[in-house]
CSV table of C-alpha atoms and ligand atoms in Angstrom, one decimal:
chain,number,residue,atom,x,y,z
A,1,UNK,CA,-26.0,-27.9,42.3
A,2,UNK,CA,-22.8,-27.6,40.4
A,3,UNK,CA,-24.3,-24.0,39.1
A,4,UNK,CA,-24.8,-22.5,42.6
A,5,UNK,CA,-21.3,-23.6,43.6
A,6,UNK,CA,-20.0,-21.6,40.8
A,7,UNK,CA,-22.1,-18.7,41.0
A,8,UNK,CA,-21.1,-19.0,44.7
A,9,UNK,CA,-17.4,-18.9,44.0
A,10,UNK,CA,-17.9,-16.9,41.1
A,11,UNK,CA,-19.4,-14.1,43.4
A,12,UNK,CA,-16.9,-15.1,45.9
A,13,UNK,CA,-14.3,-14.0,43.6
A,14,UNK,CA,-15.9,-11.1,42.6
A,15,UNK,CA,-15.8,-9.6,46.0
A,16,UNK,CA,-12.7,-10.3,46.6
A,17,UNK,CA,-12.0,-8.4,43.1
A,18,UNK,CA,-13.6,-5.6,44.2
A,19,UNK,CA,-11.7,-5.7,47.7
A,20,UNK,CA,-8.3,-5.8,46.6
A,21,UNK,CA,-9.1,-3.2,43.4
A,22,UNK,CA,-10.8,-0.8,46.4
A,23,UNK,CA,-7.1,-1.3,48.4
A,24,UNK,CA,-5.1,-0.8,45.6
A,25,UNK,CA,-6.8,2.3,44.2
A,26,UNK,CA,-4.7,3.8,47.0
A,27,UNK,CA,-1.5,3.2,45.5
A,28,UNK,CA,-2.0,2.8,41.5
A,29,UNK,CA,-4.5,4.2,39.1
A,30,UNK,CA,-7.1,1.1,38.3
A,31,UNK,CA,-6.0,-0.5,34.8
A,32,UNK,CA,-8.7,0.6,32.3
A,33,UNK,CA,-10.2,-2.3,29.6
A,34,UNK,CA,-8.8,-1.0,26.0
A,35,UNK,CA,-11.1,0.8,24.4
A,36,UNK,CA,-13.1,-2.0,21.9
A,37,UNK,CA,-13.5,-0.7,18.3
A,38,UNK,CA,-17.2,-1.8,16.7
A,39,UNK,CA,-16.4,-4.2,14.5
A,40,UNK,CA,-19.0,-4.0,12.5
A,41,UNK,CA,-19.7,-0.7,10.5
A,42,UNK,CA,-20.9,2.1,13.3
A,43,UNK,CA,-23.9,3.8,12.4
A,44,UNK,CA,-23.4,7.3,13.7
A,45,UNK,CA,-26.0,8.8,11.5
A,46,UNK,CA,-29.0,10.9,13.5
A,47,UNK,CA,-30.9,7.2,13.0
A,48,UNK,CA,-28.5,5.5,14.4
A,49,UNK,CA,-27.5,4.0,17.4
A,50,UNK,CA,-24.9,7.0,17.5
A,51,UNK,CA,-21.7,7.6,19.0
A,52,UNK,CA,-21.0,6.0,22.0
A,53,UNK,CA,-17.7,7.1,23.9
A,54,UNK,CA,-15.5,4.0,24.2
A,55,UNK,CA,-14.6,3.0,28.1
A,56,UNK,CA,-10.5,2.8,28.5
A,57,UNK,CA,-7.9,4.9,28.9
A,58,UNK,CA,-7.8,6.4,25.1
A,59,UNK,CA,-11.8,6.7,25.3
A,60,UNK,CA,-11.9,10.7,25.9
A,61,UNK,CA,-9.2,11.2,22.9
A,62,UNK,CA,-11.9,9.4,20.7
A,63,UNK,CA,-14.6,11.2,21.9
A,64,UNK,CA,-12.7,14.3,21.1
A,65,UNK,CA,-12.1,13.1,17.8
A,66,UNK,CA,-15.4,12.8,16.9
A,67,UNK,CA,-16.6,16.0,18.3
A,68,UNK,CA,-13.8,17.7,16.2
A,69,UNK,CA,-14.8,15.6,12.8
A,70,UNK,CA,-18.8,16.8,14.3
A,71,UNK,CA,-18.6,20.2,15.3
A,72,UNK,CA,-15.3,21.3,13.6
A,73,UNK,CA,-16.5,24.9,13.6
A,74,UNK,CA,-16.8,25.1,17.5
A,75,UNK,CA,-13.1,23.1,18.0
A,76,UNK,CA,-11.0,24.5,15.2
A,77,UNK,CA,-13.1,26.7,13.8
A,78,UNK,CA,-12.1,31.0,12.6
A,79,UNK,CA,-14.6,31.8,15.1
A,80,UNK,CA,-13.4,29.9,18.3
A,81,UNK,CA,-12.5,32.2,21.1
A,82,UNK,CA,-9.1,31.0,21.5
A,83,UNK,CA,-6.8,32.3,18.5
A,84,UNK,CA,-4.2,30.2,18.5
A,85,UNK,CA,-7.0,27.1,18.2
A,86,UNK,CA,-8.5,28.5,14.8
A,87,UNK,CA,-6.7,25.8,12.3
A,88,UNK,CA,-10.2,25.5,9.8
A,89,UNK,CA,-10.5,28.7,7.7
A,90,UNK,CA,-14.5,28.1,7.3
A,91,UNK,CA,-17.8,26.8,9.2
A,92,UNK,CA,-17.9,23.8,7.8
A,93,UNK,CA,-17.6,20.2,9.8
A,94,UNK,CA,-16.0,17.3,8.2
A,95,UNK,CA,-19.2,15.6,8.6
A,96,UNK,CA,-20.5,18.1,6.5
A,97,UNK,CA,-19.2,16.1,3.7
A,98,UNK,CA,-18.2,13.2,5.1
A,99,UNK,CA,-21.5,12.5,6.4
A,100,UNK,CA,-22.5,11.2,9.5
A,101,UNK,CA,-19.2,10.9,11.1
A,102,UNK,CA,-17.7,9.6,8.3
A,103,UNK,CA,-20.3,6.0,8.7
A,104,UNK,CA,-22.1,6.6,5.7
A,105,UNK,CA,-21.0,4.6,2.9
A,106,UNK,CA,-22.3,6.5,0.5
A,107,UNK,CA,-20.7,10.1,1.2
A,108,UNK,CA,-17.1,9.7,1.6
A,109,UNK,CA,-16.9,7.1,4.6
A,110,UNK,CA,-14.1,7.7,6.6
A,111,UNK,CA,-14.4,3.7,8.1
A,112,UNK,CA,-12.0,1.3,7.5
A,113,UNK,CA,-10.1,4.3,6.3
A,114,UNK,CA,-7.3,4.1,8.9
A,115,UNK,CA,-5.5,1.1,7.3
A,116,UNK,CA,-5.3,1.8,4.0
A,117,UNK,CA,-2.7,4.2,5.0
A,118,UNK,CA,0.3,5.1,3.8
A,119,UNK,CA,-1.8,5.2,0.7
A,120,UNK,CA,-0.1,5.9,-2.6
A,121,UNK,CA,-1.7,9.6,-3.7
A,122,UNK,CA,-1.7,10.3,-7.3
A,123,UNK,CA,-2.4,14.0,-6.4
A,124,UNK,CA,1.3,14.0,-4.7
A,125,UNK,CA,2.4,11.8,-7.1
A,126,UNK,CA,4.5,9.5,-3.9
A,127,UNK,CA,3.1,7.8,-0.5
A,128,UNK,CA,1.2,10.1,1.9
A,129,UNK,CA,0.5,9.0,5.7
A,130,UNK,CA,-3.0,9.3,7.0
A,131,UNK,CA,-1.8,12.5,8.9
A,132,UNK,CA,-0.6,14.2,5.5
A,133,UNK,CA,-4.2,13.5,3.8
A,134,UNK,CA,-6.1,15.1,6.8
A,135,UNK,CA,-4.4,18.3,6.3
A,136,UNK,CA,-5.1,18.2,2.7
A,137,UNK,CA,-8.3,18.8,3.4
A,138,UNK,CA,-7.7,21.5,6.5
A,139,UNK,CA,-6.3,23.5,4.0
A,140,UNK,CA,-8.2,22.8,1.1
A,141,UNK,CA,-11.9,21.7,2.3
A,142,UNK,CA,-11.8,23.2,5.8
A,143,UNK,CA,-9.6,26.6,3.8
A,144,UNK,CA,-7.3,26.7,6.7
A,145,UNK,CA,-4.0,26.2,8.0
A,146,UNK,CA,-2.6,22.2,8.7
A,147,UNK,CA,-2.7,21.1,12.5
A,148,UNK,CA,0.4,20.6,14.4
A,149,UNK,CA,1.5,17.0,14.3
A,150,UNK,CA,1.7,16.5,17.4
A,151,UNK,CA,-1.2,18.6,18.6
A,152,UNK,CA,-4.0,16.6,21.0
A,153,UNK,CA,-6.1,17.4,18.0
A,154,UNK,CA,-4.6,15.6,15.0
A,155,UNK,CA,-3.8,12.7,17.9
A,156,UNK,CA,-7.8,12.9,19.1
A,157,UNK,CA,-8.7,12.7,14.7
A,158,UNK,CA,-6.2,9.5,14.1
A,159,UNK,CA,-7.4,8.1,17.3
A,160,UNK,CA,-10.7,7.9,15.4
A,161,UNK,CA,-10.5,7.0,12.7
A,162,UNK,CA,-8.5,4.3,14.0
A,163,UNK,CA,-11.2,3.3,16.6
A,164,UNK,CA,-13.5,3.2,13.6
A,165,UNK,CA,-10.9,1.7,11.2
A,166,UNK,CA,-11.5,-2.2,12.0
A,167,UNK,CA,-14.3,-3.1,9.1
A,168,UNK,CA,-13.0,-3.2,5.6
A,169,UNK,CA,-13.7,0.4,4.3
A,170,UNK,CA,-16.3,0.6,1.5
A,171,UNK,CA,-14.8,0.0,-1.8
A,172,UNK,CA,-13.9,3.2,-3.7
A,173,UNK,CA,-17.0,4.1,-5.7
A,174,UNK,CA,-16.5,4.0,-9.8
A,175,UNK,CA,-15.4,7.2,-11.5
A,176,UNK,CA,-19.5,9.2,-12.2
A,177,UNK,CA,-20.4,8.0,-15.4
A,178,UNK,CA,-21.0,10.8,-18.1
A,179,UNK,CA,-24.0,12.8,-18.5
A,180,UNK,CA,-26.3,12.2,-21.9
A,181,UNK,CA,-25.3,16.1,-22.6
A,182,UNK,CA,-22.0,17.5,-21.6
A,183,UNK,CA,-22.6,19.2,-18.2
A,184,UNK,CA,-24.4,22.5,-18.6
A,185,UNK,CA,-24.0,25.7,-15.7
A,186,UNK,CA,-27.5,27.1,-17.0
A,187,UNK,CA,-29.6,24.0,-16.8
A,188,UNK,CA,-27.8,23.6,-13.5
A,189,UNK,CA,-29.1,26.9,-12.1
A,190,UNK,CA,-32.2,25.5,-12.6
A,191,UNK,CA,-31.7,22.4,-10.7
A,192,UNK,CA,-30.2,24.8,-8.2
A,193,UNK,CA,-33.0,27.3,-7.9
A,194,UNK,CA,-35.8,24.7,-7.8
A,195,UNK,CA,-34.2,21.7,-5.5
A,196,UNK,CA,-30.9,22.7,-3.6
A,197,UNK,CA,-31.9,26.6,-2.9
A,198,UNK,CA,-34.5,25.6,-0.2
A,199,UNK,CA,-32.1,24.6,1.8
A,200,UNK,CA,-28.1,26.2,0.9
A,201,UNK,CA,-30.5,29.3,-0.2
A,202,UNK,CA,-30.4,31.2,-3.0
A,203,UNK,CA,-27.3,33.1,-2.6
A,204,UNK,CA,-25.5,29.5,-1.9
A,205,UNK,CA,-24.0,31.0,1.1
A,206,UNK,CA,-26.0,28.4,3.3
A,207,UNK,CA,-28.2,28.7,6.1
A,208,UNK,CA,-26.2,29.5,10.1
A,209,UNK,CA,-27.6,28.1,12.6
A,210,UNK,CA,-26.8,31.2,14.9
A,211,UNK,CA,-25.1,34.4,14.0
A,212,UNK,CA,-21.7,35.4,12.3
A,213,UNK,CA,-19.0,35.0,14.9
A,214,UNK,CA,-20.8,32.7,17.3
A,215,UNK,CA,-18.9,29.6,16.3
A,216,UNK,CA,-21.8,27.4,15.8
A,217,UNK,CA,-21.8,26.4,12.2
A,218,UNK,CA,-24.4,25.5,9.8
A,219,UNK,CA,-28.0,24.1,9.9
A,220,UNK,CA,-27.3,24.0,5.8
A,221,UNK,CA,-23.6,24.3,5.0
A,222,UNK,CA,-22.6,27.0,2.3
A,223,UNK,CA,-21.8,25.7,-1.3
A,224,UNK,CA,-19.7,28.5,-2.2
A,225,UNK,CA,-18.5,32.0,-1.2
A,226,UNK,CA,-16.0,33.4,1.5
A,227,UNK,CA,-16.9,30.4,4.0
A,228,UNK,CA,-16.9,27.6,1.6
A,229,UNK,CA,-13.7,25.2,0.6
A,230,UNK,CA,-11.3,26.5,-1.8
A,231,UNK,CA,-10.8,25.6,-5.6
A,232,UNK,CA,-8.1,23.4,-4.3
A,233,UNK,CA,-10.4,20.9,-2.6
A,234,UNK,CA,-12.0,17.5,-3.7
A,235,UNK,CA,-15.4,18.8,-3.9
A,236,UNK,CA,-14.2,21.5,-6.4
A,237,UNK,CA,-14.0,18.3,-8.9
A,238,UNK,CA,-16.8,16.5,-10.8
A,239,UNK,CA,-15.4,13.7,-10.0
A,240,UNK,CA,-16.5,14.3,-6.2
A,241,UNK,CA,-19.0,16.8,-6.1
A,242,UNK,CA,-21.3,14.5,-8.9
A,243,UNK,CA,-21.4,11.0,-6.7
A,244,UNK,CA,-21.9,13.3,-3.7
A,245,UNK,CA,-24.8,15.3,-4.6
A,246,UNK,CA,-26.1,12.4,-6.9
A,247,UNK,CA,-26.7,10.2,-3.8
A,248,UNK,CA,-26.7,12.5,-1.1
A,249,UNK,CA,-28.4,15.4,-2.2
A,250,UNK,CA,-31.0,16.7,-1.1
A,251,UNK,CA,-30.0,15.5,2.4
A,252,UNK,CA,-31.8,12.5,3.4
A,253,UNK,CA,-32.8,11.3,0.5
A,254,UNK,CA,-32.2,7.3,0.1
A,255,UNK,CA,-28.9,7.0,-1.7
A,256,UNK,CA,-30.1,3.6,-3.5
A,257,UNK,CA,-32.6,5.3,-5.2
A,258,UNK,CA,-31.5,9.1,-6.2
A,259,UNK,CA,-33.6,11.5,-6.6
A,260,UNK,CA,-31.7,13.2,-9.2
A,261,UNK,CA,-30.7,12.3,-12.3
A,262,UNK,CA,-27.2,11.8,-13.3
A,263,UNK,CA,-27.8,14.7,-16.2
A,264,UNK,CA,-29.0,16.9,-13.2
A,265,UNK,CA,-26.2,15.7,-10.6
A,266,UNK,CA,-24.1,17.1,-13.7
A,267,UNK,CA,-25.4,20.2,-14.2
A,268,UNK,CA,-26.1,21.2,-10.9
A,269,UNK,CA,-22.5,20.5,-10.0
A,270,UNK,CA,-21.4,22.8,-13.2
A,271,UNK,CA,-23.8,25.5,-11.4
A,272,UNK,CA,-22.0,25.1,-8.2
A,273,UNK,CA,-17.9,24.3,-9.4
A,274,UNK,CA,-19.0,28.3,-11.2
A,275,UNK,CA,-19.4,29.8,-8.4
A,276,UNK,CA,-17.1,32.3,-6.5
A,277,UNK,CA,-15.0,30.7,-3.7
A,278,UNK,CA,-11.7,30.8,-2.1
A,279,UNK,CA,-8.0,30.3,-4.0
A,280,UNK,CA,-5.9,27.6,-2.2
A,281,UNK,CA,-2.9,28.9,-0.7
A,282,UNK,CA,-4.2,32.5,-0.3
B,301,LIG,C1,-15.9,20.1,1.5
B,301,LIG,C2,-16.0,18.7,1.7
B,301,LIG,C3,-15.0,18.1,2.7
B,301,LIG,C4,-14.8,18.5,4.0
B,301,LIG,C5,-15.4,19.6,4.8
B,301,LIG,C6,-13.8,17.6,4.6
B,301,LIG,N1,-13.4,16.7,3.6
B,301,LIG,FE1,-12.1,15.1,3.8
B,301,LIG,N2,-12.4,14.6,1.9
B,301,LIG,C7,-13.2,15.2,1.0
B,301,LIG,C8,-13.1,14.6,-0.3
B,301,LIG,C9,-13.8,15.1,-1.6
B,301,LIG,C10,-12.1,13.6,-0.2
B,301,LIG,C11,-11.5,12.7,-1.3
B,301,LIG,C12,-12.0,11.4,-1.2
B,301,LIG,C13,-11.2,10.5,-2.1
B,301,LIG,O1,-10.0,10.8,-2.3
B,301,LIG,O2,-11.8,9.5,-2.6
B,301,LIG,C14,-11.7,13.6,1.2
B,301,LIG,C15,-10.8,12.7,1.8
B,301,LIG,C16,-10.5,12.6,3.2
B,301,LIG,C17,-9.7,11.6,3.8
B,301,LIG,C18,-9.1,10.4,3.0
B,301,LIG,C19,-10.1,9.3,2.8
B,301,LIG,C20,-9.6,8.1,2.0
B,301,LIG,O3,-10.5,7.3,1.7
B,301,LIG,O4,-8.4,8.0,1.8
B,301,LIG,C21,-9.6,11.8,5.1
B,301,LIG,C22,-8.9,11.0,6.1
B,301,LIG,C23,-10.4,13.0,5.3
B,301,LIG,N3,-10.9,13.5,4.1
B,301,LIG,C24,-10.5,13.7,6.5
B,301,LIG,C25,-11.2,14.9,6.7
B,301,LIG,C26,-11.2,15.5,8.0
B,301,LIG,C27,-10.6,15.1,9.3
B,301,LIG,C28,-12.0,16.7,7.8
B,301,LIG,C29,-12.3,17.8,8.8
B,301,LIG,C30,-11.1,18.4,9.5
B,301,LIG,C31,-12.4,16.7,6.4
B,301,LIG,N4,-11.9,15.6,5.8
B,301,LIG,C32,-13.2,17.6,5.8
B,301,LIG,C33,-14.1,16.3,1.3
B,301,LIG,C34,-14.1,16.9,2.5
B,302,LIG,C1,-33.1,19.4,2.7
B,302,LIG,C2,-32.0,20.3,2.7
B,302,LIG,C3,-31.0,20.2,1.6
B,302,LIG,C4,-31.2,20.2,0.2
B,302,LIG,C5,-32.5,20.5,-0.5
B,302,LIG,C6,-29.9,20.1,-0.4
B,302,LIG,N1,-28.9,20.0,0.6
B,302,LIG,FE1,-26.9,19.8,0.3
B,302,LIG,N2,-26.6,19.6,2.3
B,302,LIG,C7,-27.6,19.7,3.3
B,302,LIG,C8,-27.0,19.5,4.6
B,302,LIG,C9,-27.7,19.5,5.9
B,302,LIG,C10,-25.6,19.3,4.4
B,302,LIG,C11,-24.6,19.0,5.4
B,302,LIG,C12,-24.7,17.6,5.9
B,302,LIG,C13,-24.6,17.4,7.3
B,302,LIG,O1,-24.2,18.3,8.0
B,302,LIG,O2,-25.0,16.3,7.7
B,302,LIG,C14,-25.4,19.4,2.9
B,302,LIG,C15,-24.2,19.3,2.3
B,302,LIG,C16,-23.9,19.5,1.0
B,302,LIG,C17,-22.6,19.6,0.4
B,302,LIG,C18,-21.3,19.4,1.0
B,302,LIG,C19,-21.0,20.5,2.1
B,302,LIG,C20,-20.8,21.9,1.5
B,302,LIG,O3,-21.2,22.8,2.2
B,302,LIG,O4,-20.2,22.0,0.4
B,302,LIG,C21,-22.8,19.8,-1.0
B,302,LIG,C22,-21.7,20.0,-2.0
B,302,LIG,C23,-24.2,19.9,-1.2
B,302,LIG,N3,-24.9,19.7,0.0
B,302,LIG,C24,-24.8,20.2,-2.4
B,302,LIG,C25,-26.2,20.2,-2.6
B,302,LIG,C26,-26.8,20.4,-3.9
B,302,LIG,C27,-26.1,20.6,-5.2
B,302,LIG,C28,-28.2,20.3,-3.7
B,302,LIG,C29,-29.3,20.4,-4.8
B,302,LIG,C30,-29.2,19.3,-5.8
B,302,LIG,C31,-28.4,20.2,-2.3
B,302,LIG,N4,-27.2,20.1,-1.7
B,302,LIG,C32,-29.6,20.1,-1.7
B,302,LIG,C33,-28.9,19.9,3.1
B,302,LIG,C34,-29.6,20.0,1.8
């Protein structure tokens, strides 16, 4: 009894909701539900339940963000059709190194990211905001030029990261422990030429998925050469470029169990830091 009468004025109400929201449409725009952040860690790997555009007012803005940290090449990339929107000097995506939208925890996540800022930088040697450390890597991983601060693109990138920025982010992961041999270029090449080549070929100049000039990135991102980041950026490091390919590398495979060894994630990283690419701030 008491459960129909309150589905019954429950309904009741819902009506009249809908009544007075169709009458007021008229004169003011219907208020939007704030766009909910997942609260647990997103998943916006291929496996995943992806990316889902948040409802609300700020819910495009996100959705831009993500398409910009997915598909960086067509939004700011050299090769866009609108000059003045080319801010990235190369293919790449963000996600190409920060996988999978920034959710994986094992390749530079970019969750939970959004609070730790101001962050304390020991590469600036004083407090950056998150806005200074994004640009860090437009002009050192992404080679190009910084994005205006106020630009609907650098607002659509913080909006993500801060719709994504509720869990804790993942702790930092410990310094790469050192190899059994000190890091070797020629045993790398062979690691190269026998496990990474298949994919970021033999030249290391990666794999498009159309043409030059076309704007549509990678299928396999290049490891060095014109189109790559510049000897200023993270991944020019051992320090990056070791955990990165150790767990990552060759894409897909389970990051719990590697399927190289650290020696190899070493040398193969020697191979690759060797390699030709561009100077930062040229
Ligand atoms: C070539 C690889 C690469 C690409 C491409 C790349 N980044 Fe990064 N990014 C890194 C590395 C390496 C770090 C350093 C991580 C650290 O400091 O622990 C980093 C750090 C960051 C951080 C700080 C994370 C933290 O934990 O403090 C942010 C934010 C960020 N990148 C955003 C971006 C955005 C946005 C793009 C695309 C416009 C991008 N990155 C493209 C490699 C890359
Ligand atoms: C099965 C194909 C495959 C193999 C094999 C592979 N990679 Fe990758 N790699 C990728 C893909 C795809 C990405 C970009 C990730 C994305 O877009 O999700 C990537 C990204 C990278 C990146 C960061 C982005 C860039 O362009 O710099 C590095 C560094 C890298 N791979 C190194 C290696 C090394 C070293 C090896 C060999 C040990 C290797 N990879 C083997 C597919 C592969």
């Amino acid at each position: 009894m008491r459960l129909t009468t309150f589905a019954g004025l429950f309904c009741g109400l819902l009506a009249a909701v809908a009544v007075i929201g169709v009458a007021m449409r008229e004169q003011r725009p219907v208020p939007v539900p704030a766009a909910t952040p997942p609260t647990t860690w997103p998943d916006y790997s291929p496996q995943g339940p992806g990316f889902q555009p948040p409802h609300g007012e700020r819910g495009p803005l996100i959705a831009y963000g993500y398409e910009i940290v997915t598909r960086t090449f067509a939004t700011i990339g050299p090769e866009g059709t609108d000059p003045k929107m080319r801010f990235a000097g190369n293919n790449l995506a963000c996600q190409s190194c920060h996988l999978d939208a920034g959710t994986n925890r094992f390749a530079l996540p970019l969750v939970g990211v959004f609070k730790t800022y101001p962050k304390y930088s020991a590469r600036n040697q004083r407090t950056i905001s998150l806005e200074e450390r994004i640009e860090e890597c437009m002009t050192r991983s992404m080679n190009g030029r910084p994005l205006p601060g106020h630009s609907r693109e650098m607002t659509a990138l913080l909006d993500y990261l801060r719709h994504i920025g509720d869990p804790p982010a993942a702790p930092p992961l410990p310094e790469p422990q050192a190899p059994p041999l000190p890091p070797d270029a020629g045993r790398g090449a062979v690691v190269y030429t026998t496990i990474c080549a298949a994919c970021h070929q033999t030249d290391g100049l990666g794999r498009r998925l159309g043409s030059v000039d076309d704007a549509r990135g990678y299928v396999f991102p290049p490891l060095w050469g014109p189109d790559s980041f510049n000897d200023g950026a993270g991944m020019d490091r051992y320090q990056h470029i070791v955990p990165f390919v150790r767990t990552n590398m060759p894409r897909g495979v389970d990051p719990q169990h590697p399927q190289l060894t650290l020696q190899q994630a070493w040398d193969v990283s020697a191979y690759v830091i060797a390699q030709p690419r561009p100077k930062y701030g040229r």
